[in-house]
CSV table of C-alpha atoms in Angstrom, one decimal:
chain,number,residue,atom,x,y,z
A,16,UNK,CA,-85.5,229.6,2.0
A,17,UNK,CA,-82.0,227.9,2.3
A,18,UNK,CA,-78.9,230.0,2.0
A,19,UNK,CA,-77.0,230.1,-1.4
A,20,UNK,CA,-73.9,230.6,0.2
A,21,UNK,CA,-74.3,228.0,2.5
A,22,UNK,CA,-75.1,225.8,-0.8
A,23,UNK,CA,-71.8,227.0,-2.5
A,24,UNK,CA,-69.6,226.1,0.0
A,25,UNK,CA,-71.2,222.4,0.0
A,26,UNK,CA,-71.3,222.1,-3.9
A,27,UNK,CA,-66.7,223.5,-3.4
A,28,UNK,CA,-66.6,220.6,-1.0
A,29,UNK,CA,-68.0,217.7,-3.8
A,30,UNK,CA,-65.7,219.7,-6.5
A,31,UNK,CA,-62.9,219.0,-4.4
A,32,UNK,CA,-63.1,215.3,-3.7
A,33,UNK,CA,-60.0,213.7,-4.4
A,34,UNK,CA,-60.0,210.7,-6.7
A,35,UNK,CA,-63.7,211.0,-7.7
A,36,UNK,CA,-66.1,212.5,-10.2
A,37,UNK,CA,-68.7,213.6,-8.1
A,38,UNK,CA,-72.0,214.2,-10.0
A,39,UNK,CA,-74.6,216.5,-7.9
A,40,UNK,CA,-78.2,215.6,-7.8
A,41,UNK,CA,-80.1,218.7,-6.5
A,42,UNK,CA,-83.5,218.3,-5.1
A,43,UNK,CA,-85.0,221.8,-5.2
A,44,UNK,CA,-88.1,222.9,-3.6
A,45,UNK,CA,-90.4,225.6,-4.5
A,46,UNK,CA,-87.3,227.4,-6.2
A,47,UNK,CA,-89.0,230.9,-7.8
A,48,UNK,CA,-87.4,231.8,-11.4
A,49,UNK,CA,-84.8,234.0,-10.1
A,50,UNK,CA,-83.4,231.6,-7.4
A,51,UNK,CA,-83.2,228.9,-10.2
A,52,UNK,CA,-80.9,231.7,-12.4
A,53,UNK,CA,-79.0,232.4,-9.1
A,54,UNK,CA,-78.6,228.9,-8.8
A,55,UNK,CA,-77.6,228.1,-12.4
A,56,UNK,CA,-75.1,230.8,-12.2
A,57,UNK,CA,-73.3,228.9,-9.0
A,58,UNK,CA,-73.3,225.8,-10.5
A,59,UNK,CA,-72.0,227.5,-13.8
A,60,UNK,CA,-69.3,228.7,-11.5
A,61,UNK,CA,-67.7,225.9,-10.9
A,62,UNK,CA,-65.5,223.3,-12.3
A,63,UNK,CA,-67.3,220.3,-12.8
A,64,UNK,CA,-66.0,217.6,-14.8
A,65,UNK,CA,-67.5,217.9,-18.7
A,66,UNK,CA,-70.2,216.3,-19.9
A,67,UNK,CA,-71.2,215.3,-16.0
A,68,UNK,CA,-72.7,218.5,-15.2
A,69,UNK,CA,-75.0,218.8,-12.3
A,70,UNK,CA,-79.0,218.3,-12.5
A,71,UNK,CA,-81.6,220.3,-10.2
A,72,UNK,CA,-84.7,218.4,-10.0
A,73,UNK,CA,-87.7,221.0,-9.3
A,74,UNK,CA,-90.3,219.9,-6.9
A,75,UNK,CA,-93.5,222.1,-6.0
A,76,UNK,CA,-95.2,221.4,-2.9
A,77,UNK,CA,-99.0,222.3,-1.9
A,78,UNK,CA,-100.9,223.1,0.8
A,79,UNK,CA,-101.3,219.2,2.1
A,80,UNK,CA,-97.8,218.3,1.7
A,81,UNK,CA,-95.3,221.9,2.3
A,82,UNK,CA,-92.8,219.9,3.2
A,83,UNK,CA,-91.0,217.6,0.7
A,84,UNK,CA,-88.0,216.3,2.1
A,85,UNK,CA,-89.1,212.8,2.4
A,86,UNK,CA,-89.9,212.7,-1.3
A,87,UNK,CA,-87.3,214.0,-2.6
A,88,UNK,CA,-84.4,212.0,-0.6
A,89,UNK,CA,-86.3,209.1,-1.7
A,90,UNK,CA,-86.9,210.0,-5.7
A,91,UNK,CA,-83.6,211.3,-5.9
A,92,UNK,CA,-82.0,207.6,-4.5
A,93,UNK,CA,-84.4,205.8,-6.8
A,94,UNK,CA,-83.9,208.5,-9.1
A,95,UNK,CA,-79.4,208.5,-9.4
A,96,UNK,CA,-77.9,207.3,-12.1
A,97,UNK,CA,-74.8,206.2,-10.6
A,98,UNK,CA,-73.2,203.5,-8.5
A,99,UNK,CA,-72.5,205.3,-6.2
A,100,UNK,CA,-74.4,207.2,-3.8
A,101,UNK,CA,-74.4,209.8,-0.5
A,102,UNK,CA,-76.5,212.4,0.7
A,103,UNK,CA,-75.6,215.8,1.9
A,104,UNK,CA,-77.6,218.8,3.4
A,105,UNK,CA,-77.3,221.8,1.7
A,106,UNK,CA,-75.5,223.3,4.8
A,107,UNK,CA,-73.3,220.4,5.9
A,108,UNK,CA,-70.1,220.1,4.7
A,109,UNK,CA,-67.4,216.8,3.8
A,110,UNK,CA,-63.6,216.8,3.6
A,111,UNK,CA,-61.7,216.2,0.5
A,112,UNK,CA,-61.0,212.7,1.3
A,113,UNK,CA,-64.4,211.4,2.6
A,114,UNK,CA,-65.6,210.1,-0.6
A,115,UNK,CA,-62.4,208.3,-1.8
A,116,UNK,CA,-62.0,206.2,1.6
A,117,UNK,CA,-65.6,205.2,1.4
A,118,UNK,CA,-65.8,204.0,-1.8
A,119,UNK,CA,-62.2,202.1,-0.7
A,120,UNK,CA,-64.0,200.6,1.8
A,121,UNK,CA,-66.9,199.3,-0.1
A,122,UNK,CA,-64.3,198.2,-2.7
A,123,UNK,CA,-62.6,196.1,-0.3
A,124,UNK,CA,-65.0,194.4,1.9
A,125,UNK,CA,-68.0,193.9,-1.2
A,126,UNK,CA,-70.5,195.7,1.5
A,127,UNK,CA,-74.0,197.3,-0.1
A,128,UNK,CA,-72.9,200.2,2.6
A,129,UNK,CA,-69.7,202.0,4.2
A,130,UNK,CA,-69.4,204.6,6.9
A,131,UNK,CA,-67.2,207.4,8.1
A,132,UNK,CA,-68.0,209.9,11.1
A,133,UNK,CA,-69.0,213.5,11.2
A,134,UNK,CA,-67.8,216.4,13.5
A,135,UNK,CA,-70.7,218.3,15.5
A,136,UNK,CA,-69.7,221.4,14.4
A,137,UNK,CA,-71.0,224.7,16.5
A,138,UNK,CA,-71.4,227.7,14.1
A,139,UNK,CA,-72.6,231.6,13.6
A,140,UNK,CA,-74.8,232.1,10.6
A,141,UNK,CA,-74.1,236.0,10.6
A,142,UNK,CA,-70.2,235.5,10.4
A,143,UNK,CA,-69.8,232.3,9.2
A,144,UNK,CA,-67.5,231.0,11.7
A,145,UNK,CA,-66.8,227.6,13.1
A,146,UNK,CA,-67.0,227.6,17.1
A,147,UNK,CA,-66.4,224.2,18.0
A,148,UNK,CA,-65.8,221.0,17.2
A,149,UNK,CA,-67.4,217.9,19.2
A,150,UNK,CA,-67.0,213.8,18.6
A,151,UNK,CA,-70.6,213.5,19.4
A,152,UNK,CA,-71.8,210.7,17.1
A,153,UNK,CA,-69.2,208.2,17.8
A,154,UNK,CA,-71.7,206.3,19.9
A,155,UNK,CA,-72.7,203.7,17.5
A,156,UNK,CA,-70.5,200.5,16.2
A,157,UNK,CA,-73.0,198.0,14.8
A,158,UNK,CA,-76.4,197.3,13.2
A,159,UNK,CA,-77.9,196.9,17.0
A,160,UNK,CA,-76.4,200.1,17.9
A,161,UNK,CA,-78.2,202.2,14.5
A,162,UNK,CA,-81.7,200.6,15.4
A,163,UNK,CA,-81.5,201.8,18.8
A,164,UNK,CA,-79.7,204.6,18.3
A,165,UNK,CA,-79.9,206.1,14.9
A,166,UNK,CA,-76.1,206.9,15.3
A,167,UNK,CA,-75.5,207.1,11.2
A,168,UNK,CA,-75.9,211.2,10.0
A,169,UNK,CA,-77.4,211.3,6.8
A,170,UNK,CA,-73.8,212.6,5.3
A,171,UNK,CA,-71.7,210.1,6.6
A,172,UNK,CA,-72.5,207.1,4.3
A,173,UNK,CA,-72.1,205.9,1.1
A,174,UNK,CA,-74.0,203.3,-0.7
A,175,UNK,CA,-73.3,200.6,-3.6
A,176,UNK,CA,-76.7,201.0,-5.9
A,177,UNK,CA,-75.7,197.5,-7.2
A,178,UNK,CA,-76.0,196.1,-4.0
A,179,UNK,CA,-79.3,197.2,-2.9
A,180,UNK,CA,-82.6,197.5,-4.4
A,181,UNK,CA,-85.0,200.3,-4.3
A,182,UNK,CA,-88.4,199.0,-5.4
A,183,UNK,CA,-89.7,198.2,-2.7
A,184,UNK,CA,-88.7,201.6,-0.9
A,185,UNK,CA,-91.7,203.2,1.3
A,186,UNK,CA,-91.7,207.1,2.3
A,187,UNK,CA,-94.1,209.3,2.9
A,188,UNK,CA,-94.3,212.4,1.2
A,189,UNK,CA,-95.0,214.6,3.7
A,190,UNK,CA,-92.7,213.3,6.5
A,191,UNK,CA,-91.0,216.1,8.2
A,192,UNK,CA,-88.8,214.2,10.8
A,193,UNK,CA,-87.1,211.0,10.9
A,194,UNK,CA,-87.4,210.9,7.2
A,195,UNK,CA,-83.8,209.9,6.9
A,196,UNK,CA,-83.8,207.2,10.0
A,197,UNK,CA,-87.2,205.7,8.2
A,198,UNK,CA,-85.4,205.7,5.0
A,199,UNK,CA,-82.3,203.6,6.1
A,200,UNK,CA,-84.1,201.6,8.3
A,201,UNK,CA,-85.6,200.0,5.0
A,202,UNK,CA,-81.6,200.2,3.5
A,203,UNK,CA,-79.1,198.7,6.5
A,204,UNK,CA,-79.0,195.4,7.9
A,205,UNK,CA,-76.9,193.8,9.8
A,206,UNK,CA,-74.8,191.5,6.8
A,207,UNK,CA,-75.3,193.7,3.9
A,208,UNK,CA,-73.3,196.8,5.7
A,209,UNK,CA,-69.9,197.5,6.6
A,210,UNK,CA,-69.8,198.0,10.3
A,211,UNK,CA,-66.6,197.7,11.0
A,212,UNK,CA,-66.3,200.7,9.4
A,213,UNK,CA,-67.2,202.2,12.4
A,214,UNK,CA,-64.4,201.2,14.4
A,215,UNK,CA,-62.1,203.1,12.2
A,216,UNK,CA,-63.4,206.5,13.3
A,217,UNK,CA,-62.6,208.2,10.0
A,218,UNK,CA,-63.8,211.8,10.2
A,219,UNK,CA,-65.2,212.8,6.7
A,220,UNK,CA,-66.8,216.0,7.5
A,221,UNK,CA,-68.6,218.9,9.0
A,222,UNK,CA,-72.6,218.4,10.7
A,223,UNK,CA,-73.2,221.8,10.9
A,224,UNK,CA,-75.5,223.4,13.6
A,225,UNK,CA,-76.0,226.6,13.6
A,226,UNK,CA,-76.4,229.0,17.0
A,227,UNK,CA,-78.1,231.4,15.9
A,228,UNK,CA,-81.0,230.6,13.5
A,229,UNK,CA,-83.3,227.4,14.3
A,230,UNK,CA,-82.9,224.1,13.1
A,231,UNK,CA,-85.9,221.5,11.7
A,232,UNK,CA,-84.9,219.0,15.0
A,233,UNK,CA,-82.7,218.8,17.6
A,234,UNK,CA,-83.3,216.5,20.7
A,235,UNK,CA,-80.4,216.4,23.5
A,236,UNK,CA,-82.0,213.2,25.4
């Protein structure tokens, strides 16, 4: 059910990363025939760098399990066949610059993981239109302040695959909420990641919410 265009204007924003190749890995869910064609002919679109194409990794789910986010964030870390690695919704959104300064960062301080922050961006569905910007995850500095406070979106990290080990990974497969929080939980601690990184305050893009369609979980308190 997720929105193609929503999905091209994400896939623009990893084609436009400045200094990087950036290598989409697309975990796809219960995808018919004809939304796989629409999909190949977005991805065919656009200018990815040759010979590094992207690759859309079908998953079906079943009457137990009809949700598979946990699995595939999970099998599609395990999974990447890079050094680098992020995460991003398919109706979030990064800046240009976001994937340059974290690999910088990780570069210079030899951390497993670096952060940037995210706007909370306020937007219509129907139109498409941005509404408002709000700093509101610029709560968290520290590996005290993520355990308490879960303050890392999902899109506003990158990690170092040399520098951490997935073997040991748990998930759930049918985890609808959380899944993200349970999955870093297992990846973070306090002297492998670069909290500091925090302190910069280096907005790297876009955590779309959307007023006028619902959302999988949103708590205010």
């Amino acid at each position: 059910g997720a929105d193609f265009d929503l999905l091209g204007n994400v896939l623009c924003s990893v084609v436009a990363m400045h200094d990087c190749i950036s290598v989409p890995l697309i975990a796809a869910q219960d995808l018919s025939d004809e939304q796989i064609k629409k999909l190949d002919k977005l991805l065919s679109d656009l200018a990815w760098y040759p010979g590094l194409e992207p690759i859309v990794d079908r998953y079906a789910s079943n009457a137990e399990t009809p949700d598979l986010r946990s699995k595939m964030l999970n099998e599609s870390l395990i999974k990447a066949g890079t050094r680098y690695v992020a995460f991003l919704d398919y109706d979030d959104l990064l800046f240009p610059h976001a994937y340059r300064w974290l690999i910088n960062r990780l570069a210079s301080t030899g951390k497993a993981v670096s952060f940037g922050r995210v706007y909370d961006t306020s937007y219509s569905s129907r139109t498409g239109l941005r509404l408002q910007r709000s700093r509101t995850y610029e709560y968290g500095y520290s590996y005290r302040d993520f355990v308490g406070h879960n303050h890392a979106p999902l899109h506003s990290f990158l990690i170092d695959r040399a520098k951490i080990s997935t073997e040991d990974l748990e998930y759930h497969d049918g985890q609808r909420y959380m899944e993200d929080y349970f999955m870093t939980l297992q990846i973070f601690k306090q002297d492998n990641c670069d909290w500091d990184s925090l302190h910069e305050n280096m907005y790297l893009g876009e955590y779309m919410h959307s007023v006028d369609r619902p959302h999988t979980l949103a708590f205010s308190d």
